[in-house]
PDB file of C-alpha atoms in Angstrom:
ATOM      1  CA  UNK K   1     -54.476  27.170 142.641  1.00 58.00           C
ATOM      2  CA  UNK K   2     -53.798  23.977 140.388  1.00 77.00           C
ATOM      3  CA  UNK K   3     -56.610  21.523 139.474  1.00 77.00           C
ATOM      4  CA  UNK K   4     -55.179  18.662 141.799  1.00 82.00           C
ATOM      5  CA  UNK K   5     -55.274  21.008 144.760  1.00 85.00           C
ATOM      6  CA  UNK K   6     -58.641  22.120 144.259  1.00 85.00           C
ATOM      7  CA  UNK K   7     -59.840  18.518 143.309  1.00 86.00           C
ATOM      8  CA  UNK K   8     -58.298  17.279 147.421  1.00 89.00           C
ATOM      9  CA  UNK K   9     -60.337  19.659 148.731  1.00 88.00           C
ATOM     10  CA  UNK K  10     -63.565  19.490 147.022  1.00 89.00           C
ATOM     11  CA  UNK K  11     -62.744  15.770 147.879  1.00 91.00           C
ATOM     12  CA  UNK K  12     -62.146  16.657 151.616  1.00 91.00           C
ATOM     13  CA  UNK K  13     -65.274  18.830 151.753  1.00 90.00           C
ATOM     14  CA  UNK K  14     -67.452  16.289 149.773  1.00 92.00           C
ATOM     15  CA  UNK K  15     -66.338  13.552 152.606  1.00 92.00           C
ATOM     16  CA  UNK K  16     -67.581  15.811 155.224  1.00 93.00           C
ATOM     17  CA  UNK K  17     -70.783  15.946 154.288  1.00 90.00           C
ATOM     18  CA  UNK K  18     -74.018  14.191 155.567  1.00 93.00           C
ATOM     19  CA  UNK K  19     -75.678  13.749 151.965  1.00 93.00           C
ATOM     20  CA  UNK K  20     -72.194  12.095 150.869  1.00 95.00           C
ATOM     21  CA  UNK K  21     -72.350   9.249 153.276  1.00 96.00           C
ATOM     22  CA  UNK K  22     -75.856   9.064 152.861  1.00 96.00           C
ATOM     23  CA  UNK K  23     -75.120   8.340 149.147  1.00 96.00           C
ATOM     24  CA  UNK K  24     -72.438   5.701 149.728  1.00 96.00           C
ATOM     25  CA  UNK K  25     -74.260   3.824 151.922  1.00 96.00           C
ATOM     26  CA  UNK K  26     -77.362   3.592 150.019  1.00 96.00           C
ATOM     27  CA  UNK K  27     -75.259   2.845 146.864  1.00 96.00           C
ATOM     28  CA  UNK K  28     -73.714  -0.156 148.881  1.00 96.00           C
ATOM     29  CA  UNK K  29     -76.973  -1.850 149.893  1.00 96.00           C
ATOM     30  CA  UNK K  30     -78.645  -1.000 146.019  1.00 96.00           C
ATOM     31  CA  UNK K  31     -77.406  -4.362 145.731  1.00 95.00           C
ATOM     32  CA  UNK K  32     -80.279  -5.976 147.456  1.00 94.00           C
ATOM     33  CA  UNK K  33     -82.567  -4.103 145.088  1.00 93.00           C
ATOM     34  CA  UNK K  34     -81.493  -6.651 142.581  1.00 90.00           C
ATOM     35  CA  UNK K  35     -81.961  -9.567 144.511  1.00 88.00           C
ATOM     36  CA  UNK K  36     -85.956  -8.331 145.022  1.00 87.00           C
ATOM     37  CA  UNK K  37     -87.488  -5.921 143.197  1.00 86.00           C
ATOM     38  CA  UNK K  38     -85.300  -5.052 140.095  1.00 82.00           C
ATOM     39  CA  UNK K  39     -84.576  -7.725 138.151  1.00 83.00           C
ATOM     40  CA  UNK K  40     -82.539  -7.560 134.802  1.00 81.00           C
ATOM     41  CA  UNK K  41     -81.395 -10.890 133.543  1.00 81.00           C
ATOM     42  CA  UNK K  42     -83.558 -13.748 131.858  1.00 77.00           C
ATOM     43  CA  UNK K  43     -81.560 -16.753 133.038  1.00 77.00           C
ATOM     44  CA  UNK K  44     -81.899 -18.629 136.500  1.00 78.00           C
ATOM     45  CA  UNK K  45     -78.081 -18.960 136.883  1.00 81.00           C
ATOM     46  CA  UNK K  46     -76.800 -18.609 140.221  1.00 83.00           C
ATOM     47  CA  UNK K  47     -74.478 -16.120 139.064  1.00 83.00           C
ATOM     48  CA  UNK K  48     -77.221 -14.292 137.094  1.00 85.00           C
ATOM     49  CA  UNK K  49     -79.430 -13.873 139.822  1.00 86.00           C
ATOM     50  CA  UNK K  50     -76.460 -13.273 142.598  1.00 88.00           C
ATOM     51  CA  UNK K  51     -73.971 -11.424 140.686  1.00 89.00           C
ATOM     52  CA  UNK K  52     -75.388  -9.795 137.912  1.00 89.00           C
ATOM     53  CA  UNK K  53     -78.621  -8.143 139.001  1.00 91.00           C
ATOM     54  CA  UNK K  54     -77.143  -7.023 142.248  1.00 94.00           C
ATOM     55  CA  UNK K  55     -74.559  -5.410 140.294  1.00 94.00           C
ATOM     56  CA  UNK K  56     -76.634  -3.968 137.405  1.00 93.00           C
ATOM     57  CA  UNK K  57     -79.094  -2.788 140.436  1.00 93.00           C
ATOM     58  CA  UNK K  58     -76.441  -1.137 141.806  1.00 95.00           C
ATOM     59  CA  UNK K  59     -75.485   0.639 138.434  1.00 94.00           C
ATOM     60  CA  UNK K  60     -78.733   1.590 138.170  1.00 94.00           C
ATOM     61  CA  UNK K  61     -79.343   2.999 141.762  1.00 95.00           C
ATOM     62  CA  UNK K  62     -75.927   4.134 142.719  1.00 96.00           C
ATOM     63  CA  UNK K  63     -75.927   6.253 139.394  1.00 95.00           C
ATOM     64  CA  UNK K  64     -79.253   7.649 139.867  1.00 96.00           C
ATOM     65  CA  UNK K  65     -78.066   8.426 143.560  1.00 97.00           C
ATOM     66  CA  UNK K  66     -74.791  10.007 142.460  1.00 97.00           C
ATOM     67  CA  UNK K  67     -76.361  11.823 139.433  1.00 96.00           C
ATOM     68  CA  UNK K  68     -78.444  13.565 142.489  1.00 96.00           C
ATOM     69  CA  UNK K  69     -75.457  14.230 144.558  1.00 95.00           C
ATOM     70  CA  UNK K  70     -73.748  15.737 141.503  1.00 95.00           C
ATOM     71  CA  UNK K  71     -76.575  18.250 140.638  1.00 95.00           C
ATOM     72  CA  UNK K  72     -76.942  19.251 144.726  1.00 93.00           C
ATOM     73  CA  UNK K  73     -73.476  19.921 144.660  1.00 91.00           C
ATOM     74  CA  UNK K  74     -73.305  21.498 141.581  1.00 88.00           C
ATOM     75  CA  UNK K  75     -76.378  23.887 142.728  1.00 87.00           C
ATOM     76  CA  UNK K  76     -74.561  24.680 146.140  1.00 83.00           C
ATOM     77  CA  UNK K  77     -72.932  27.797 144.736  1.00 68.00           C
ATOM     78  CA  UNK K  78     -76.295  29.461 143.581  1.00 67.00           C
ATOM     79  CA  UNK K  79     -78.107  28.052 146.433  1.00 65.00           C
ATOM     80  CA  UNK K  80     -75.987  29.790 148.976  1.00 62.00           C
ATOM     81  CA  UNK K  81     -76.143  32.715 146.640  1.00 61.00           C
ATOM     82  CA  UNK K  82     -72.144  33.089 147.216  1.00 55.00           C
ATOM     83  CA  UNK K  83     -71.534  32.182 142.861  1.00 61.00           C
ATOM     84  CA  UNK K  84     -70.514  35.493 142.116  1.00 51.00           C
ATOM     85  CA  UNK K  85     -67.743  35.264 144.954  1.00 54.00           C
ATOM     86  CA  UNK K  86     -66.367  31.677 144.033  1.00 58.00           C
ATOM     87  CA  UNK K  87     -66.516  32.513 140.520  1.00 55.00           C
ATOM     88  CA  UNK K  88     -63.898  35.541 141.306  1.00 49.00           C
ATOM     89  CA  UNK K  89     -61.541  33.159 143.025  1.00 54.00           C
ATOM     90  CA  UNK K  90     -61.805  30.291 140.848  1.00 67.00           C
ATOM     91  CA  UNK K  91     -62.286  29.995 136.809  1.00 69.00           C
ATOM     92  CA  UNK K  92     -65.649  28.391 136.958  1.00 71.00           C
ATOM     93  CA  UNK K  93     -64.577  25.604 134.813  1.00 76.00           C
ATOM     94  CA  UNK K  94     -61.454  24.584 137.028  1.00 79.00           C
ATOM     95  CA  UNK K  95     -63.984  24.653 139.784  1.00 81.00           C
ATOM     96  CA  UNK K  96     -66.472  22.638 137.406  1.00 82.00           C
ATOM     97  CA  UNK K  97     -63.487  20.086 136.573  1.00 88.00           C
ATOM     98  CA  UNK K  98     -62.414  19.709 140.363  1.00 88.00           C
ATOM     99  CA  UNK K  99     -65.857  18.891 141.402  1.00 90.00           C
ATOM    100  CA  UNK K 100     -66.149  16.641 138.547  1.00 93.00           C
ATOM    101  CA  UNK K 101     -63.047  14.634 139.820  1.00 94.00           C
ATOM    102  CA  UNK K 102     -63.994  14.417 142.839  1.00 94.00           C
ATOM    103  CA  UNK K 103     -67.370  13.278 142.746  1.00 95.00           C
ATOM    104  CA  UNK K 104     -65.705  10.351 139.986  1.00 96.00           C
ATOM    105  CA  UNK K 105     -63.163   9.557 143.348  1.00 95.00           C
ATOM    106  CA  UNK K 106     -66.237   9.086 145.688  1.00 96.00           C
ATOM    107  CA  UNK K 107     -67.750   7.207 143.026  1.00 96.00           C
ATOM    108  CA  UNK K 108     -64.763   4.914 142.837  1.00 96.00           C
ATOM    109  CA  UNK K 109     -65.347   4.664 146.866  1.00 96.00           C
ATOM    110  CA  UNK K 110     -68.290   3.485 146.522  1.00 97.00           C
ATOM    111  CA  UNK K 111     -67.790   0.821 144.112  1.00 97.00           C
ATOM    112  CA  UNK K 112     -64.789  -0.495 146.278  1.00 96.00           C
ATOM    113  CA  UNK K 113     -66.970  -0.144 149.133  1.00 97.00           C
ATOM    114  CA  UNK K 114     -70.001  -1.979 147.768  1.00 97.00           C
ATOM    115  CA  UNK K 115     -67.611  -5.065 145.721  1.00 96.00           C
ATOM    116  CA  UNK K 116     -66.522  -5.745 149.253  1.00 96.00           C
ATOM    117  CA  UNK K 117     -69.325  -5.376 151.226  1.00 96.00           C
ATOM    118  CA  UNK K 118     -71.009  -8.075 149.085  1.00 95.00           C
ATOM    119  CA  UNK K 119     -68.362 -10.421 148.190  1.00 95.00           C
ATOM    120  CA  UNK K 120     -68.637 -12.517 151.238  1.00 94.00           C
ATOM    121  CA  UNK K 121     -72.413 -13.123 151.201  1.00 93.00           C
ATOM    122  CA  UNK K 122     -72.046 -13.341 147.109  1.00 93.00           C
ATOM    123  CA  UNK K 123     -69.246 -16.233 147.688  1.00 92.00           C
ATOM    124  CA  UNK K 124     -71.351 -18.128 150.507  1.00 92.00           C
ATOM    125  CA  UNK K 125     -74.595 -17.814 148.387  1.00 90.00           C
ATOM    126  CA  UNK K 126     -73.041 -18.787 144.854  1.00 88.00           C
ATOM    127  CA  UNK K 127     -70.731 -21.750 146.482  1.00 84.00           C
ATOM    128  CA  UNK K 128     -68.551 -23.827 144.373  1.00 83.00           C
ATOM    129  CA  UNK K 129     -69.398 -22.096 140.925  1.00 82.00           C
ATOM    130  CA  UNK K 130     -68.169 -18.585 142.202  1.00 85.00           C
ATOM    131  CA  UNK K 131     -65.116 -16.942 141.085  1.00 84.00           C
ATOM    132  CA  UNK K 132     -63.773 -14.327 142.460  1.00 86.00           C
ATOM    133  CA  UNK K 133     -62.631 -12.705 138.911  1.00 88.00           C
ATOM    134  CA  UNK K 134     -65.891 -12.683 137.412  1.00 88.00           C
ATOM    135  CA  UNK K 135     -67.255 -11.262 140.222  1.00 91.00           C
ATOM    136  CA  UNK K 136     -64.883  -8.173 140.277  1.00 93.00           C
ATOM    137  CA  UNK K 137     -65.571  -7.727 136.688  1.00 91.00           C
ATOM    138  CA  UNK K 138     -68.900  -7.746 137.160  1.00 90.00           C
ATOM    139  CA  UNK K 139     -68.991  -5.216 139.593  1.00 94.00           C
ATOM    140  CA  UNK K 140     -66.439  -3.212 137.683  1.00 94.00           C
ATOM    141  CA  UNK K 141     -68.224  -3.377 134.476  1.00 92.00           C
ATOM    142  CA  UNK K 142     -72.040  -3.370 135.434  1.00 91.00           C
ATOM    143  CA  UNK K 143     -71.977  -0.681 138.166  1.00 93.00           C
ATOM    144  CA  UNK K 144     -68.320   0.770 137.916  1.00 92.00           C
ATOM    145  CA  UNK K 145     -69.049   2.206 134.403  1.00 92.00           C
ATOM    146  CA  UNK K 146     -72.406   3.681 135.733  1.00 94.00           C
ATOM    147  CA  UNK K 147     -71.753   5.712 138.609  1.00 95.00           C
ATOM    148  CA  UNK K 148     -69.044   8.150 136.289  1.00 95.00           C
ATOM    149  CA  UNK K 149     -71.501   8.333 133.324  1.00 94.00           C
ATOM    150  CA  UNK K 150     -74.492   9.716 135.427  1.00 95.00           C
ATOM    151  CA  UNK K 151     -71.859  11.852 137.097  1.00 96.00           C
ATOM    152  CA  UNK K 152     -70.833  13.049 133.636  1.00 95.00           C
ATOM    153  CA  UNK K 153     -74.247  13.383 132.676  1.00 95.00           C
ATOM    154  CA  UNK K 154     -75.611  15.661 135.325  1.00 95.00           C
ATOM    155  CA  UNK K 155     -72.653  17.488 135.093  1.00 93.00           C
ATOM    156  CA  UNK K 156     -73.428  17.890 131.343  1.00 93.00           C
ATOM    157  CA  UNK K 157     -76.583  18.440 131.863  1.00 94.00           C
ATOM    158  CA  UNK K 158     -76.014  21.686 135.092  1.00 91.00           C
ATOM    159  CA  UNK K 159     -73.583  22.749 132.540  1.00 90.00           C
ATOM    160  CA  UNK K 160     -76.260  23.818 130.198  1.00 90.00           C
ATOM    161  CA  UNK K 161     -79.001  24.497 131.846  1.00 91.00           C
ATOM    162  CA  UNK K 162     -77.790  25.671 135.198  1.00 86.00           C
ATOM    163  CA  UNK K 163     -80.714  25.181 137.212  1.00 89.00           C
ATOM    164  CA  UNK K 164     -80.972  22.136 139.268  1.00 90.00           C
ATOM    165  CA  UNK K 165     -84.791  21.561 138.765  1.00 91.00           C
ATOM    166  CA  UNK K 166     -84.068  21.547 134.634  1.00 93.00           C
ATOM    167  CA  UNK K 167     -80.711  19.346 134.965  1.00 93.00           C
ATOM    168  CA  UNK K 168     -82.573  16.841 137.163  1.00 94.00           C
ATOM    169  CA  UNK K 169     -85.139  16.755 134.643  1.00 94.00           C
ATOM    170  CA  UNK K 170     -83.154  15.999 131.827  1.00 95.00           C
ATOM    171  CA  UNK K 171     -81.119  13.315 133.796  1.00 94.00           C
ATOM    172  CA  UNK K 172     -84.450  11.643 134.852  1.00 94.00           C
ATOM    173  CA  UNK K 173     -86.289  11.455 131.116  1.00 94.00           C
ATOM    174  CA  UNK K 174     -82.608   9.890 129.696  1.00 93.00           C
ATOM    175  CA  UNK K 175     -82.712   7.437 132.829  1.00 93.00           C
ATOM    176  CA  UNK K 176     -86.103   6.578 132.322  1.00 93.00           C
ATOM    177  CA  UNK K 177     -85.531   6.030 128.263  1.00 92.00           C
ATOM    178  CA  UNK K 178     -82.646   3.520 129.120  1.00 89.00           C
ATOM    179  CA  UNK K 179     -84.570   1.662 131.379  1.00 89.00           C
ATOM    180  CA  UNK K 180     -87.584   1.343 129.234  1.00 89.00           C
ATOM    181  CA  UNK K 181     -88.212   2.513 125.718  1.00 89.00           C
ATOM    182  CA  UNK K 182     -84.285   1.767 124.901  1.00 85.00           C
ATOM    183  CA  UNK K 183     -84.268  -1.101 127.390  1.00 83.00           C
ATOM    184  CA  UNK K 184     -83.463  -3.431 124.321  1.00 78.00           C
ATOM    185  CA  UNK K 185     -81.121  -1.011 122.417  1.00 79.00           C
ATOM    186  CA  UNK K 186     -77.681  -2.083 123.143  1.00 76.00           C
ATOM    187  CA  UNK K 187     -76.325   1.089 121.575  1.00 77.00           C
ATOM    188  CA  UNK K 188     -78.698   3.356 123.755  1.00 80.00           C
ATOM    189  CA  UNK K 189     -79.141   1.823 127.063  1.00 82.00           C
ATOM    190  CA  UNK K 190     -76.752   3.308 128.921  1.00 85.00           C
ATOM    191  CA  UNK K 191     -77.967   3.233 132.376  1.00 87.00           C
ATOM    192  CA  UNK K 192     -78.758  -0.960 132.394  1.00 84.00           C
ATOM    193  CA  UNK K 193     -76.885  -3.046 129.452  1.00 85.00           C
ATOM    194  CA  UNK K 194     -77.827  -5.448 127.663  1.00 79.00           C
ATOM    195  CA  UNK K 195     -76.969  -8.477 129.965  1.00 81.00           C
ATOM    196  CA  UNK K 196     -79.127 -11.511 130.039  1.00 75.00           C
ATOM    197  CA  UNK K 197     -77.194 -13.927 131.357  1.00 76.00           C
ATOM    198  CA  UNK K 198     -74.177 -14.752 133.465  1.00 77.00           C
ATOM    199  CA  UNK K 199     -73.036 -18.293 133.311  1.00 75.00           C
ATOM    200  CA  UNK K 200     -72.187 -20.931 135.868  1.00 69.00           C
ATOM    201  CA  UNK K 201     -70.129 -22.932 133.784  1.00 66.00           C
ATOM    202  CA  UNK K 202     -67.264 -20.565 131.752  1.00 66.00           C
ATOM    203  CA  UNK K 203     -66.632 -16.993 132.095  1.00 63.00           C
ATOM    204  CA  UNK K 204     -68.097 -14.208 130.649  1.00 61.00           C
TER     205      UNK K 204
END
């Protein structure tokens, strides 16, 4: 069985499940997170405080949320106590790589899903200074780059350790470090960047 094969249905089977919906839907309201609680830029532009946090919230949340779903899946194997099994059908690391591409597709989803779940409130709220490019590239950039690398990260991170309660561990103290002690670290802060401001008046 090729990789492609096996990545459409760990895609299929990921799309069936509860905890996968779960994830996209929270992922696509993390948005208001940004607009409340979390905020991340200094400036009072409109689209600093309607584009950018929302998005970098999103980043934040989404990745944390898919950084869980990629550990849960990862563990479902040992959980179910069928590893030795799967492992004799499938090299573990073609099955390692198809889940890995999948969970990236459903990340895609939900960025596609969340960009256009917002844009219309985004465009009413922001009014005449709101463009539709920035926007997308905000999105694309702020959260779009964060959902693979916590994907990539607790898939690192079960590859090493495989246990779920050590992975999530390790995923959680490098979250934590980005959001706080390298919150000002361009280099390090890979969960949040470094954005302060988005303006109102030229692009980004």
């Amino acid at each position: 069985m090729n990789v492609l094969t096996l990545t459409a249905r760990e895609l299929g089977r990921l799309l069936r499940g509860r905890l996968t919906w779960l994830v996209l839907g929270l992922t696509a309201l993390s948005p208001a997170a940004g607009l409340t609680v979390l905020r991340f830029t200094a400036s009072e532009t409109m689209l600093s405080r309607c584009v950018a946090d929302p998005a970098l919230a999103a980043g934040v949340l989404g990745g944390l949320l898919f950084a869980l779903l990629t550990l849960w899946d990862s563990a479902r194997a040992p959980r179910s106590r069928v590893e030795v099994l799967t492992d004799a059908a499938v090299s573990p690391l073609t099955a390692a790589l198809a889940r890995l591409a999948a969970l990236l597709v459903t990340a895609a989803l939900a960025l596609v899903l969340t960009t256009l779940a917002w844009l219309p409130w985004t465009a009413y709220t922001v009014g005449s200074v709101f463009d539709g490019l920035d926007y997308l590239l905000a999105y694309g950039i702020l959260m779009g780059l964060a959902l693979p690398l916590c994907i990539l990260l607790a898939g690192a991170a079960w590859q090493f350790t495989r246990r779920f309660d050590l992975s999530l561990v390790l995923v959680a103290v490098l979250a934590a470090l980005s959001l706080t002690v390298w919150r000002g670290e361009w280099q390090l802060c890979w969960l949040n960047p470094c954005v302060w401001a988005l303006s109102d008046d030229f692009s980004n």
